[in-house]
């Protein structure tokens, strides 16, 4: 995997996307070509890049399918599949999954995908119709994230959604899930899967993905029934990056999947922002390295909105009004996690009052425990 950050990654922003190959106009236009495109989406012998190369030469989905049948393209496995394939049956399977097929050239096909070197011929969608002209921002990061990372991802997702921005992520554990949950509290989120459109992966996010389907959109380039396999997730990351105007990296260790999304974002000419983390944490490597290389720093949704010229949209909630006793204890928590004894000494309040206040503040979501110590949450404000 490529490393994130450094002059090479940042300079990738300057790469021209004008030379990227395009699907021919009208490639999937008309009923016959649309059916052929759906069949092509089920083939596994051609990578998206190779499929695009063949399609660009043939001009239409039907002609591309004919070339594969004749043996001038594709694999023996593809031809074996085509001999048994029933286009009507494939279409019915999509319907049975509660999904729809969107081909290149359709109104719902995200225009940003055309900036990829290997844009998919189509996508399978479940849930809310996509609005290609609405701004979108991707939030990505570590699967095994910290509590800090999850909190920041959820807060940024919530703030962006409040401002009317679509939050895009990969539906995975950790940062992805936190970003989706935050966005679901306030607006619209898109989950891009690395499995078939009807395969909820990971299983632990099944309930979350059901929520996304109800009020947002689930996206996959893989047909119903396609299992989640390791090689599909890097491919998924390119769609996450290309669908969004910018990518926000919250946490990621050196060489992690976050770097793949960053590289795709740079290749597409997208902005990449990073949330700073403790220099002692391995999960801070990717975002901190990006910031060192010149990526804009993102502390919250307001920073992201300002960087994209979208205004603040009231994304940041006002600090809560608290009774004087609680406010005094909260003000004493201004830095790293502290033991109750240290909070009592700083606030000047009796230990019994501090312990009661800390419990109250924890219930309100304004502080959290870190071992036997306490620290402020983002909800408490800066």
PDB file of C-alpha atoms in Angstrom, residues 96-260:
ATOM      1  CA  UNK A  96     -35.658  -8.722  -4.934  1.00  0.00           C
ATOM      2  CA  UNK A  97     -32.770  -7.130  -3.045  1.00  0.00           C
ATOM      3  CA  UNK A  98     -34.714  -3.878  -2.815  1.00  0.00           C
ATOM      4  CA  UNK A  99     -32.098  -2.245  -5.028  1.00  0.00           C
ATOM      5  CA  UNK A 100     -31.918  -0.430  -8.339  1.00  0.00           C
ATOM      6  CA  UNK A 101     -29.246  -0.335 -11.024  1.00  0.00           C
ATOM      7  CA  UNK A 102     -27.847   3.033 -12.084  1.00  0.00           C
ATOM      8  CA  UNK A 103     -25.684   3.035 -15.215  1.00  0.00           C
ATOM      9  CA  UNK A 104     -23.217   5.661 -16.392  1.00  0.00           C
ATOM     10  CA  UNK A 105     -25.192   8.453 -18.030  1.00  0.00           C
ATOM     11  CA  UNK A 106     -28.180   8.071 -15.680  1.00  0.00           C
ATOM     12  CA  UNK A 107     -29.172  11.119 -13.587  1.00  0.00           C
ATOM     13  CA  UNK A 108     -28.295   9.332 -10.329  1.00  0.00           C
ATOM     14  CA  UNK A 109     -24.826   8.279 -11.470  1.00  0.00           C
ATOM     15  CA  UNK A 110     -22.404  10.444  -9.421  1.00  0.00           C
ATOM     16  CA  UNK A 111     -20.571  12.748 -11.867  1.00  0.00           C
ATOM     17  CA  UNK A 112     -17.437  12.746  -9.699  1.00  0.00           C
ATOM     18  CA  UNK A 113     -16.791   9.103 -10.599  1.00  0.00           C
ATOM     19  CA  UNK A 114     -15.778  10.211 -14.079  1.00  0.00           C
ATOM     20  CA  UNK A 115     -12.563  11.581 -12.530  1.00  0.00           C
ATOM     21  CA  UNK A 116     -11.423   8.056 -11.692  1.00  0.00           C
ATOM     22  CA  UNK A 117      -9.026   6.158 -13.924  1.00  0.00           C
ATOM     23  CA  UNK A 118     -11.410   3.191 -13.619  1.00  0.00           C
ATOM     24  CA  UNK A 119     -14.944   4.532 -13.079  1.00  0.00           C
ATOM     25  CA  UNK A 120     -17.497   1.751 -12.651  1.00  0.00           C
ATOM     26  CA  UNK A 121     -19.944   1.150 -15.467  1.00  0.00           C
ATOM     27  CA  UNK A 122     -22.738   1.430 -12.954  1.00  0.00           C
ATOM     28  CA  UNK A 123     -23.757   1.213  -9.325  1.00  0.00           C
ATOM     29  CA  UNK A 124     -26.381  -0.623  -7.328  1.00  0.00           C
ATOM     30  CA  UNK A 125     -28.301   1.584  -4.918  1.00  0.00           C
ATOM     31  CA  UNK A 126     -30.683   1.098  -2.021  1.00  0.00           C
ATOM     32  CA  UNK A 127     -32.569   3.837  -0.225  1.00  0.00           C
ATOM     33  CA  UNK A 128     -32.842   7.503  -1.014  1.00  0.00           C
ATOM     34  CA  UNK A 129     -32.168   8.700  -4.591  1.00  0.00           C
ATOM     35  CA  UNK A 130     -28.787  10.381  -4.974  1.00  0.00           C
ATOM     36  CA  UNK A 131     -28.655  14.091  -5.741  1.00  0.00           C
ATOM     37  CA  UNK A 132     -25.407  14.509  -7.705  1.00  0.00           C
ATOM     38  CA  UNK A 133     -25.404  18.311  -7.382  1.00  0.00           C
ATOM     39  CA  UNK A 134     -25.605  18.278  -3.584  1.00  0.00           C
ATOM     40  CA  UNK A 135     -22.208  18.724  -1.859  1.00  0.00           C
ATOM     41  CA  UNK A 136     -20.718  15.634  -0.241  1.00  0.00           C
ATOM     42  CA  UNK A 137     -17.754  15.088   2.085  1.00  0.00           C
ATOM     43  CA  UNK A 138     -16.113  11.757   2.894  1.00  0.00           C
ATOM     44  CA  UNK A 139     -15.008  10.893   6.421  1.00  0.00           C
ATOM     45  CA  UNK A 140     -12.584   7.970   6.729  1.00  0.00           C
ATOM     46  CA  UNK A 141     -10.234   6.477   9.277  1.00  0.00           C
ATOM     47  CA  UNK A 142      -9.267   3.514  11.393  1.00  0.00           C
ATOM     48  CA  UNK A 143     -11.519   0.543  12.025  1.00  0.00           C
ATOM     49  CA  UNK A 144      -9.967   0.013  15.453  1.00  0.00           C
ATOM     50  CA  UNK A 145     -10.294   3.660  16.388  1.00  0.00           C
ATOM     51  CA  UNK A 146     -10.004   5.370  19.753  1.00  0.00           C
ATOM     52  CA  UNK A 147     -12.906   6.873  21.684  1.00  0.00           C
ATOM     53  CA  UNK A 148     -11.514  10.275  20.707  1.00  0.00           C
ATOM     54  CA  UNK A 149     -11.522   9.370  17.025  1.00  0.00           C
ATOM     55  CA  UNK A 150     -15.077   8.029  17.114  1.00  0.00           C
ATOM     56  CA  UNK A 151     -16.287  11.126  18.928  1.00  0.00           C
ATOM     57  CA  UNK A 152     -14.648  13.495  16.459  1.00  0.00           C
ATOM     58  CA  UNK A 153     -15.926  11.546  13.439  1.00  0.00           C
ATOM     59  CA  UNK A 154     -19.478  11.556  14.799  1.00  0.00           C
ATOM     60  CA  UNK A 155     -19.328  15.258  15.624  1.00  0.00           C
ATOM     61  CA  UNK A 156     -18.004  16.217  12.179  1.00  0.00           C
ATOM     62  CA  UNK A 157     -20.559  13.956  10.490  1.00  0.00           C
ATOM     63  CA  UNK A 158     -23.363  15.496  12.522  1.00  0.00           C
ATOM     64  CA  UNK A 159     -22.186  19.038  11.843  1.00  0.00           C
ATOM     65  CA  UNK A 160     -21.826  18.499   8.104  1.00  0.00           C
ATOM     66  CA  UNK A 161     -25.240  16.854   7.846  1.00  0.00           C
ATOM     67  CA  UNK A 162     -26.774  19.726   9.814  1.00  0.00           C
ATOM     68  CA  UNK A 163     -25.321  22.090   7.217  1.00  0.00           C
ATOM     69  CA  UNK A 164     -26.953  20.091   4.392  1.00  0.00           C
ATOM     70  CA  UNK A 165     -23.825  18.217   3.282  1.00  0.00           C
ATOM     71  CA  UNK A 166     -24.022  14.502   2.418  1.00  0.00           C
ATOM     72  CA  UNK A 167     -21.590  12.471   4.533  1.00  0.00           C
ATOM     73  CA  UNK A 168     -19.955   9.599   2.608  1.00  0.00           C
ATOM     74  CA  UNK A 169     -18.061   6.733   4.211  1.00  0.00           C
ATOM     75  CA  UNK A 170     -17.418   3.032   3.814  1.00  0.00           C
ATOM     76  CA  UNK A 171     -19.904   1.468   6.222  1.00  0.00           C
ATOM     77  CA  UNK A 172     -17.102  -0.221   8.194  1.00  0.00           C
ATOM     78  CA  UNK A 173     -16.423  -0.419  11.920  1.00  0.00           C
ATOM     79  CA  UNK A 174     -14.749   2.429  13.758  1.00  0.00           C
ATOM     80  CA  UNK A 175     -14.494   5.841  12.124  1.00  0.00           C
ATOM     81  CA  UNK A 176     -16.816   4.936   9.222  1.00  0.00           C
ATOM     82  CA  UNK A 177     -19.592   3.829  11.548  1.00  0.00           C
ATOM     83  CA  UNK A 178     -19.175   6.828  13.837  1.00  0.00           C
ATOM     84  CA  UNK A 179     -19.369   9.242  10.888  1.00  0.00           C
ATOM     85  CA  UNK A 180     -22.529   7.558   9.606  1.00  0.00           C
ATOM     86  CA  UNK A 181     -24.152   7.645  13.052  1.00  0.00           C
ATOM     87  CA  UNK A 182     -23.351  11.312  13.526  1.00  0.00           C
ATOM     88  CA  UNK A 183     -24.775  12.187  10.124  1.00  0.00           C
ATOM     89  CA  UNK A 184     -27.915  10.118  10.729  1.00  0.00           C
ATOM     90  CA  UNK A 185     -28.643  12.279  13.776  1.00  0.00           C
ATOM     91  CA  UNK A 186     -29.022  15.325  11.554  1.00  0.00           C
ATOM     92  CA  UNK A 187     -29.315  14.498   7.860  1.00  0.00           C
ATOM     93  CA  UNK A 188     -28.129  12.364   4.973  1.00  0.00           C
ATOM     94  CA  UNK A 189     -25.334   9.816   4.764  1.00  0.00           C
ATOM     95  CA  UNK A 190     -24.129   7.465   2.017  1.00  0.00           C
ATOM     96  CA  UNK A 191     -22.502   4.119   2.839  1.00  0.00           C
ATOM     97  CA  UNK A 192     -20.358   2.605   0.066  1.00  0.00           C
ATOM     98  CA  UNK A 193     -20.000  -1.151   0.478  1.00  0.00           C
ATOM     99  CA  UNK A 194     -17.154  -3.474  -0.421  1.00  0.00           C
ATOM    100  CA  UNK A 195     -19.647  -6.300  -0.895  1.00  0.00           C
ATOM    101  CA  UNK A 196     -22.857  -6.979  -2.795  1.00  0.00           C
ATOM    102  CA  UNK A 197     -25.552  -4.342  -2.435  1.00  0.00           C
ATOM    103  CA  UNK A 198     -27.579  -6.727  -0.244  1.00  0.00           C
ATOM    104  CA  UNK A 199     -24.669  -8.031   1.857  1.00  0.00           C
ATOM    105  CA  UNK A 200     -24.434  -6.206   5.184  1.00  0.00           C
ATOM    106  CA  UNK A 201     -20.753  -6.236   6.110  1.00  0.00           C
ATOM    107  CA  UNK A 202     -19.495  -6.187   8.752  1.00  0.00           C
ATOM    108  CA  UNK A 203     -22.334  -8.069  10.409  1.00  0.00           C
ATOM    109  CA  UNK A 204     -21.965  -5.896  13.498  1.00  0.00           C
ATOM    110  CA  UNK A 205     -23.069  -2.882  11.417  1.00  0.00           C
ATOM    111  CA  UNK A 206     -26.222  -4.558  10.119  1.00  0.00           C
ATOM    112  CA  UNK A 207     -28.500  -2.321  12.224  1.00  0.00           C
ATOM    113  CA  UNK A 208     -26.546   0.787  11.222  1.00  0.00           C
ATOM    114  CA  UNK A 209     -26.777  -0.052   7.516  1.00  0.00           C
ATOM    115  CA  UNK A 210     -30.521  -0.612   7.916  1.00  0.00           C
ATOM    116  CA  UNK A 211     -30.774   2.919   9.326  1.00  0.00           C
ATOM    117  CA  UNK A 212     -28.739   4.287   6.423  1.00  0.00           C
ATOM    118  CA  UNK A 213     -31.059   2.567   3.975  1.00  0.00           C
ATOM    119  CA  UNK A 214     -34.124   4.134   5.641  1.00  0.00           C
ATOM    120  CA  UNK A 215     -33.004   7.773   5.478  1.00  0.00           C
ATOM    121  CA  UNK A 216     -29.847   7.768   3.361  1.00  0.00           C
ATOM    122  CA  UNK A 217     -28.340   5.711   0.547  1.00  0.00           C
ATOM    123  CA  UNK A 218     -26.379   2.465   0.327  1.00  0.00           C
ATOM    124  CA  UNK A 219     -24.091   2.191  -2.711  1.00  0.00           C
ATOM    125  CA  UNK A 220     -22.106  -0.689  -4.187  1.00  0.00           C
ATOM    126  CA  UNK A 221     -20.583  -1.555  -7.545  1.00  0.00           C
ATOM    127  CA  UNK A 222     -21.179  -5.203  -6.681  1.00  0.00           C
ATOM    128  CA  UNK A 223     -24.348  -7.074  -7.613  1.00  0.00           C
ATOM    129  CA  UNK A 224     -26.566  -8.843  -5.070  1.00  0.00           C
ATOM    130  CA  UNK A 225     -24.965 -11.804  -3.373  1.00  0.00           C
ATOM    131  CA  UNK A 226     -21.315 -10.833  -3.981  1.00  0.00           C
ATOM    132  CA  UNK A 227     -19.405 -11.647  -0.773  1.00  0.00           C
ATOM    133  CA  UNK A 228     -17.121  -9.257   1.063  1.00  0.00           C
ATOM    134  CA  UNK A 229     -13.512 -10.085   0.175  1.00  0.00           C
ATOM    135  CA  UNK A 230     -10.323  -8.184   1.090  1.00  0.00           C
ATOM    136  CA  UNK A 231      -9.534  -6.976  -2.438  1.00  0.00           C
ATOM    137  CA  UNK A 232     -12.939  -5.304  -2.782  1.00  0.00           C
ATOM    138  CA  UNK A 233     -12.323  -2.734  -0.035  1.00  0.00           C
ATOM    139  CA  UNK A 234      -9.485  -0.792  -1.716  1.00  0.00           C
ATOM    140  CA  UNK A 235     -11.721  -0.674  -4.806  1.00  0.00           C
ATOM    141  CA  UNK A 236     -14.576   0.584  -2.620  1.00  0.00           C
ATOM    142  CA  UNK A 237     -12.338   3.372  -1.294  1.00  0.00           C
ATOM    143  CA  UNK A 238     -11.941   4.936  -4.743  1.00  0.00           C
ATOM    144  CA  UNK A 239     -15.718   5.398  -4.976  1.00  0.00           C
ATOM    145  CA  UNK A 240     -15.844   6.964  -1.497  1.00  0.00           C
ATOM    146  CA  UNK A 241     -13.173   9.486  -2.497  1.00  0.00           C
ATOM    147  CA  UNK A 242     -14.581  10.310  -5.937  1.00  0.00           C
ATOM    148  CA  UNK A 243     -18.160  10.836  -4.750  1.00  0.00           C
ATOM    149  CA  UNK A 244     -17.080  13.606  -2.363  1.00  0.00           C
ATOM    150  CA  UNK A 245     -15.719  17.112  -2.785  1.00  0.00           C
ATOM    151  CA  UNK A 246     -13.252  16.461   0.020  1.00  0.00           C
ATOM    152  CA  UNK A 247     -12.060  13.670   2.286  1.00  0.00           C
ATOM    153  CA  UNK A 248     -11.536  14.129   6.023  1.00  0.00           C
ATOM    154  CA  UNK A 249      -9.097  11.677   7.635  1.00  0.00           C
ATOM    155  CA  UNK A 250      -9.717  11.220  11.354  1.00  0.00           C
ATOM    156  CA  UNK A 251      -7.357   8.394  12.381  1.00  0.00           C
ATOM    157  CA  UNK A 252      -5.132   5.911  10.598  1.00  0.00           C
ATOM    158  CA  UNK A 253      -1.914   4.022  11.257  1.00  0.00           C
ATOM    159  CA  UNK A 254       0.959   4.032   8.788  1.00  0.00           C
ATOM    160  CA  UNK A 255       0.111   1.890   5.749  1.00  0.00           C
ATOM    161  CA  UNK A 256      -3.575   1.633   6.657  1.00  0.00           C
ATOM    162  CA  UNK A 257      -6.538   1.687   4.297  1.00  0.00           C
ATOM    163  CA  UNK A 258      -6.924   5.407   4.957  1.00  0.00           C
ATOM    164  CA  UNK A 259      -3.883   6.012   2.776  1.00  0.00           C
ATOM    165  CA  UNK A 260      -5.606   4.324  -0.167  1.00  0.00           C
TER     166      UNK A 260
END
